[in-house]
GROMACS .gro file of C-alpha atoms in nm:
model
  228
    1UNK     CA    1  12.759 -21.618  -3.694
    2UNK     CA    2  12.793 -21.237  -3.640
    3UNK     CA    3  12.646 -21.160  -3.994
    4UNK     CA    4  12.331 -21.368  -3.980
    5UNK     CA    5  12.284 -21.226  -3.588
    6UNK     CA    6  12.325 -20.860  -3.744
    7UNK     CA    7  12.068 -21.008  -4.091
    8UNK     CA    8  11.844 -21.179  -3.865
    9UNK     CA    9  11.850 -20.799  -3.629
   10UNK     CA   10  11.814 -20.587  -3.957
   11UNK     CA   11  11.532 -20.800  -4.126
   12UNK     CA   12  11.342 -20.789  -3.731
   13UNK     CA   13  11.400 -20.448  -3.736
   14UNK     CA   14  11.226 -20.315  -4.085
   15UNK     CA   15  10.978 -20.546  -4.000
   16UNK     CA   16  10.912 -20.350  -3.683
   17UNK     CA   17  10.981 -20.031  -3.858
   18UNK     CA   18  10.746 -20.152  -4.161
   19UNK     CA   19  10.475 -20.216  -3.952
   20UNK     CA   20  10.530 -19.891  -3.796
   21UNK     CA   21  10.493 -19.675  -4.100
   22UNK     CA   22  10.179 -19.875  -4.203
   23UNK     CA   23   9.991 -19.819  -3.860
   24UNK     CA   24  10.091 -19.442  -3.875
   25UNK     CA   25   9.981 -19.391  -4.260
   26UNK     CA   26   9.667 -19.501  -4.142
   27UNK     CA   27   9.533 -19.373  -3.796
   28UNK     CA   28   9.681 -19.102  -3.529
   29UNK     CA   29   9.986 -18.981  -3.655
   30UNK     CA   30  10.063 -18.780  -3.329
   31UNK     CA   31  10.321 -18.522  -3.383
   32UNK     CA   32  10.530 -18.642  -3.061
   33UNK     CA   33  10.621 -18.214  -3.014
   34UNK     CA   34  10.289 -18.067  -3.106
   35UNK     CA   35   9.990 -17.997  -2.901
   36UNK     CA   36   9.652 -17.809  -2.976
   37UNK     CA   37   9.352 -17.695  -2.756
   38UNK     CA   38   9.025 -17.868  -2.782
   39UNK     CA   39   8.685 -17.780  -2.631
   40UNK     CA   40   8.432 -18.078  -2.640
   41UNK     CA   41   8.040 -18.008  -2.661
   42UNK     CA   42   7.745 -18.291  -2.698
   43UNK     CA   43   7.494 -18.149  -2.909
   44UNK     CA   44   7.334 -18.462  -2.984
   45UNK     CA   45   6.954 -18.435  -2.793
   46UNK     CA   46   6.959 -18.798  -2.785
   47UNK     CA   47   7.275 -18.943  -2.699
   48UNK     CA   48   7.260 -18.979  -2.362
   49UNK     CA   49   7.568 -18.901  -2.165
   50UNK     CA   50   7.902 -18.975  -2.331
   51UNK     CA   51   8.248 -18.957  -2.276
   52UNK     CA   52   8.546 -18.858  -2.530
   53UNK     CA   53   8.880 -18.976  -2.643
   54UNK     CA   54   9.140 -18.885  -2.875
   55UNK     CA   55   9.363 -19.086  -3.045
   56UNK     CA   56   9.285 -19.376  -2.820
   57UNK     CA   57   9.333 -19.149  -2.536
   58UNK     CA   58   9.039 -19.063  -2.303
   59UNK     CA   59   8.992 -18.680  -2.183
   60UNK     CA   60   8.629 -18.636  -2.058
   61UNK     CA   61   8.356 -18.828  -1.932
   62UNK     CA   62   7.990 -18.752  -1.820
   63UNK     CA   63   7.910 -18.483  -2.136
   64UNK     CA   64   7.510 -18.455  -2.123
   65UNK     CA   65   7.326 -18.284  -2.393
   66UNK     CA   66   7.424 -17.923  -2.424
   67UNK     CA   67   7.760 -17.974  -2.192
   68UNK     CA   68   8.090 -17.884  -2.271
   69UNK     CA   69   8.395 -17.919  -2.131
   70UNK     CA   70   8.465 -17.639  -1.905
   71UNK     CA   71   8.769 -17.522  -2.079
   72UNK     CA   72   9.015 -17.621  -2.391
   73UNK     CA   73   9.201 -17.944  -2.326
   74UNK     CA   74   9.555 -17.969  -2.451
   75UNK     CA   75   9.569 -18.298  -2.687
   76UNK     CA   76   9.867 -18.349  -2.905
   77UNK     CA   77   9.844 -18.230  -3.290
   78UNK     CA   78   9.889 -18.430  -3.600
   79UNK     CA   79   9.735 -18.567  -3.880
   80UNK     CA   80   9.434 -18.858  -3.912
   81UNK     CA   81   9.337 -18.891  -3.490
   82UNK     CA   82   9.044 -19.019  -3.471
   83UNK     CA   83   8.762 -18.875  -3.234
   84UNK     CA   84   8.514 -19.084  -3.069
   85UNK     CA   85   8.202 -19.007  -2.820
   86UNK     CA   86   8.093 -19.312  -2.651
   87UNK     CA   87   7.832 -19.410  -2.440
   88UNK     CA   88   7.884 -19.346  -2.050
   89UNK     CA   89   7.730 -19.632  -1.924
   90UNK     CA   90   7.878 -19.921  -2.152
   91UNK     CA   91   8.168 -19.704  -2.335
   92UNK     CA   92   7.960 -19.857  -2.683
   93UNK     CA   93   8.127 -19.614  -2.946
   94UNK     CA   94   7.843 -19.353  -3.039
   95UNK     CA   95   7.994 -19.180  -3.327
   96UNK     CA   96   8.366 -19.158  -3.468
   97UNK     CA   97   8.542 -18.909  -3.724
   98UNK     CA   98   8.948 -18.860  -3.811
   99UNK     CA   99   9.063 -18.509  -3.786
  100UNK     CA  100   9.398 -18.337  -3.926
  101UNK     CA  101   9.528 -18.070  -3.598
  102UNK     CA  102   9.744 -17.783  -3.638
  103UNK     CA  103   9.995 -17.718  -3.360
  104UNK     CA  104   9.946 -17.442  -3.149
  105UNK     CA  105   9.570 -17.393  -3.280
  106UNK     CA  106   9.257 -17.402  -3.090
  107UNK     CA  107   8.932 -17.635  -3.195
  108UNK     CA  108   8.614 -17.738  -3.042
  109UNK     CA  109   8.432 -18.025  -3.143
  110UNK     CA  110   8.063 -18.092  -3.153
  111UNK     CA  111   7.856 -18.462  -3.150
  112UNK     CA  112   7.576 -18.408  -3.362
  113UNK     CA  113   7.254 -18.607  -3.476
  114UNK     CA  114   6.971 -18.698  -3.305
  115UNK     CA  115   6.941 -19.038  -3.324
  116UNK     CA  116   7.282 -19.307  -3.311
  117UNK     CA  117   7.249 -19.361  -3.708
  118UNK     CA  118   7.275 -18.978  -3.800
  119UNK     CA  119   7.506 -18.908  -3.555
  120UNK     CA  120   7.852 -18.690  -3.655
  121UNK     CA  121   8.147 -18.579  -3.496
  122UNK     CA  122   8.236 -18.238  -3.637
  123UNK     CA  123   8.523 -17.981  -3.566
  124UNK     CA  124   8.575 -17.601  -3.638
  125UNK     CA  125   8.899 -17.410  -3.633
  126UNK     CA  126   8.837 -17.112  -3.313
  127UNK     CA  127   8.978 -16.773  -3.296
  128UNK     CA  128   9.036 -16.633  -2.964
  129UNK     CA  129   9.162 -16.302  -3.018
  130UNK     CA  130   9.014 -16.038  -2.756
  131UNK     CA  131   8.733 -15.847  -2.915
  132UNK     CA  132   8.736 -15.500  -2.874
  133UNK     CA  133   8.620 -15.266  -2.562
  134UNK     CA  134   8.299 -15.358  -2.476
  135UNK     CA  135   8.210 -15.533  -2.757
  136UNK     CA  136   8.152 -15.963  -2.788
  137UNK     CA  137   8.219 -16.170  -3.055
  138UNK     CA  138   8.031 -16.466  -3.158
  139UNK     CA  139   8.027 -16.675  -3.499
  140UNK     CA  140   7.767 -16.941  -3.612
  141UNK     CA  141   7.715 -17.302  -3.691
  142UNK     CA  142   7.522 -17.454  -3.873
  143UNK     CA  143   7.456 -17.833  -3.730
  144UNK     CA  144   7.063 -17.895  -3.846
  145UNK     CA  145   6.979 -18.159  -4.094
  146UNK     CA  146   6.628 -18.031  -4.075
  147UNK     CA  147   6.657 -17.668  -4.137
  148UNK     CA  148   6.665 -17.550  -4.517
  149UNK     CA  149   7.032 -17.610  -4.647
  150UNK     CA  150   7.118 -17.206  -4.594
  151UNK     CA  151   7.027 -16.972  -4.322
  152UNK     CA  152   7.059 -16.634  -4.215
  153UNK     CA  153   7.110 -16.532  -3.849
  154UNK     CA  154   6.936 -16.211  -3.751
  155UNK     CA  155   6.830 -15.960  -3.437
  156UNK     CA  156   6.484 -15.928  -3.286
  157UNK     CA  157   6.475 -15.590  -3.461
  158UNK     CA  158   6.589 -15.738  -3.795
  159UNK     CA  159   6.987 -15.654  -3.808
  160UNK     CA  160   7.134 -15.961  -4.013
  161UNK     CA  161   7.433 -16.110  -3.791
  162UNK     CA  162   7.524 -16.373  -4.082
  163UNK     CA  163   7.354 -16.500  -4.415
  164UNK     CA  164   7.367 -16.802  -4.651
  165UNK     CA  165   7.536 -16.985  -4.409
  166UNK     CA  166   7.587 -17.309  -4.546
  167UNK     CA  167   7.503 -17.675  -4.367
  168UNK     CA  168   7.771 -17.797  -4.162
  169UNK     CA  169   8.005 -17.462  -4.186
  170UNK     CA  170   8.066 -17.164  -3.999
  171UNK     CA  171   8.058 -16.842  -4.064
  172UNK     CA  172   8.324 -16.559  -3.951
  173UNK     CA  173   8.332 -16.397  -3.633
  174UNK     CA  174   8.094 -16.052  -3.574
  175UNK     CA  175   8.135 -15.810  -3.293
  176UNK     CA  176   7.867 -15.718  -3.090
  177UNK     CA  177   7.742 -15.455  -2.783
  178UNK     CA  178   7.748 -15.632  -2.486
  179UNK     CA  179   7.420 -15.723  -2.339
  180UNK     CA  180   7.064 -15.919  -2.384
  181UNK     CA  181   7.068 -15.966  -2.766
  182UNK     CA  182   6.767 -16.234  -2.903
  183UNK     CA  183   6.863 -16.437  -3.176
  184UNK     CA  184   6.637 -16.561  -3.460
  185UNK     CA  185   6.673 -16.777  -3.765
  186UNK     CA  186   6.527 -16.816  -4.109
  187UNK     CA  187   6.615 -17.011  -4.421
  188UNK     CA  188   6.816 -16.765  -4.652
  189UNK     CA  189   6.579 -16.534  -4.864
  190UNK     CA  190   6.279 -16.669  -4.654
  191UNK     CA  191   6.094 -16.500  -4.394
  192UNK     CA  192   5.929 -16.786  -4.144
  193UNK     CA  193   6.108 -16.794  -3.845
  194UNK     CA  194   6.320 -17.111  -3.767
  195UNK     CA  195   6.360 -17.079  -3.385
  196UNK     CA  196   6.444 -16.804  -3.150
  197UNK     CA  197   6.725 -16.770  -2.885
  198UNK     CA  198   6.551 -16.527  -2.632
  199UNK     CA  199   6.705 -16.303  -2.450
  200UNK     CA  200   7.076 -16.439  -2.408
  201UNK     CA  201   7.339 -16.259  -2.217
  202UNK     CA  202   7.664 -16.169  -2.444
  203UNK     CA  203   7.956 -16.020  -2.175
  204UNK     CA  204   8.226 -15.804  -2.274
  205UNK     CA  205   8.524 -15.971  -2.365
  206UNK     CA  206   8.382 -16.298  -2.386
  207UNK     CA  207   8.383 -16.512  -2.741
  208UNK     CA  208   8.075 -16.749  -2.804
  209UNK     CA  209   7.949 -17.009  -3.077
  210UNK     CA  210   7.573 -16.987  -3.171
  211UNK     CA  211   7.493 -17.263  -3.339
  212UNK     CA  212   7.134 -17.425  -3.457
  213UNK     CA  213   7.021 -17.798  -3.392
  214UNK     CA  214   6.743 -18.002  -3.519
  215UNK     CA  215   6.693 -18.276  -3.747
  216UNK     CA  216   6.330 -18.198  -3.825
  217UNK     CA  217   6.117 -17.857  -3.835
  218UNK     CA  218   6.002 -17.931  -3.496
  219UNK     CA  219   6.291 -17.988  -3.303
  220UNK     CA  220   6.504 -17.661  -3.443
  221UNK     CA  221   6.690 -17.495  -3.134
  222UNK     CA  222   6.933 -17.238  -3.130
  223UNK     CA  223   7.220 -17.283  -2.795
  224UNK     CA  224   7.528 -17.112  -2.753
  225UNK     CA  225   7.831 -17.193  -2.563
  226UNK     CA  226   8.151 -16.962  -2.437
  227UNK     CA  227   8.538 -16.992  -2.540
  228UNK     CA  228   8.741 -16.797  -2.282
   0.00000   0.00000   0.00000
């Protein structure tokens, strides 16, 4: 009686412990002692307002086009958690994607597209060291399916802040002077101007994203948010 109680207690248990392995293998394997910082941004014109979750577990709600969430958000790390934006109003999923995060490692991550059927969810790895005295640092995305496939970042006057940056990646961080700095963009090796951030405030000791928008050559738009 006592071995097919302990049999019948084994076979439950690898069952269990099957079942388990097979659900972890496949979405949010949380590391149970790991954590990372996230910061959240809609840059989807269309989307409406949406709220977050990670790994099935909500964090913000009311994201607009061009907010972000105020500061990072500790989530847990670990490998395949899955991201959604959905809808506000009806919580209808808007857009999904399954991300790998490193413990102790800062992210922010972007909805993108401007329609529901090219919309993305898409992350990039920050750096928040302290820039030096005085200066800013920034770095640049590229999120435009409309803009030629490479771009270069310049000044008003010309000074190239990043080139062939590719779609969909980022480039390294720059320094800058503190101050009103305007931004333009062109397609790598071409001179027409893309769009134009005028006039933008960069504060010592502050870290920023730059990133370009757009699906089509008239809806280009450069927009920036802050890290620390």
């Amino acid at each position: 009686m006592k071995t097919k109680i302990m049999n019948k207690f084994i076979n439950g248990f690898l069952i269990a412990a099957s079942a388990l392995a097979l659900l972890s293998c496949d979405n949010n394997n949380i590391d149970p002692f790991g954590s990372a910082k996230l910061k959240v941004v809609n840059a989807a014109p269309n989307s409406g307002s949406q709220r977050f979750a990670l790994a099935n577990i909500p964090y913000i709600s009311d994201l607009d086009f061009l907010d972000s969430s105020v500061s990072y958000l500790t989530v847990s790390s670990g490998n395949d958690l899955i991201a959604q934006y959905r809808d506000e109003n009806d919580n209808d999923k808007y857009a999904e994607a399954k991300f790998n995060l490193d413990d102790d490692q800062n992210y922010t991550v972007y909805l993108t597209g401007e329609s529901r059927d090219e919309a993305a969810v898409r992350l990039y790895q920050d750096n928040l060291s302290a820039p030096a005295s005085g200066k800013a640092k920034i770095k640049f995305i590229h999120l435009s399916g409309g803009a030629p496939s490479s771009l270069t970042f310049s000044d008003d006057k010309g000074t190239v802040l990043t080139s062939n940056l590719e779609r969909y990646n980022q480039s390294g961080y720059t320094e800058i002077n503190a101050g009103s700095l305007t931004i333009q963009v062109n397609g790598a090796g071409q001179s027409q101007i893309l769009a134009t951030l005028e006039s933008e405030e960069f504060t010592a000791g502050k870290i920023y994203t730059v990133y370009l928008i757009g699906s089509t050559s008239s809806t280009l738009s450069i927009h920036t948010i802050t890290h620390n």
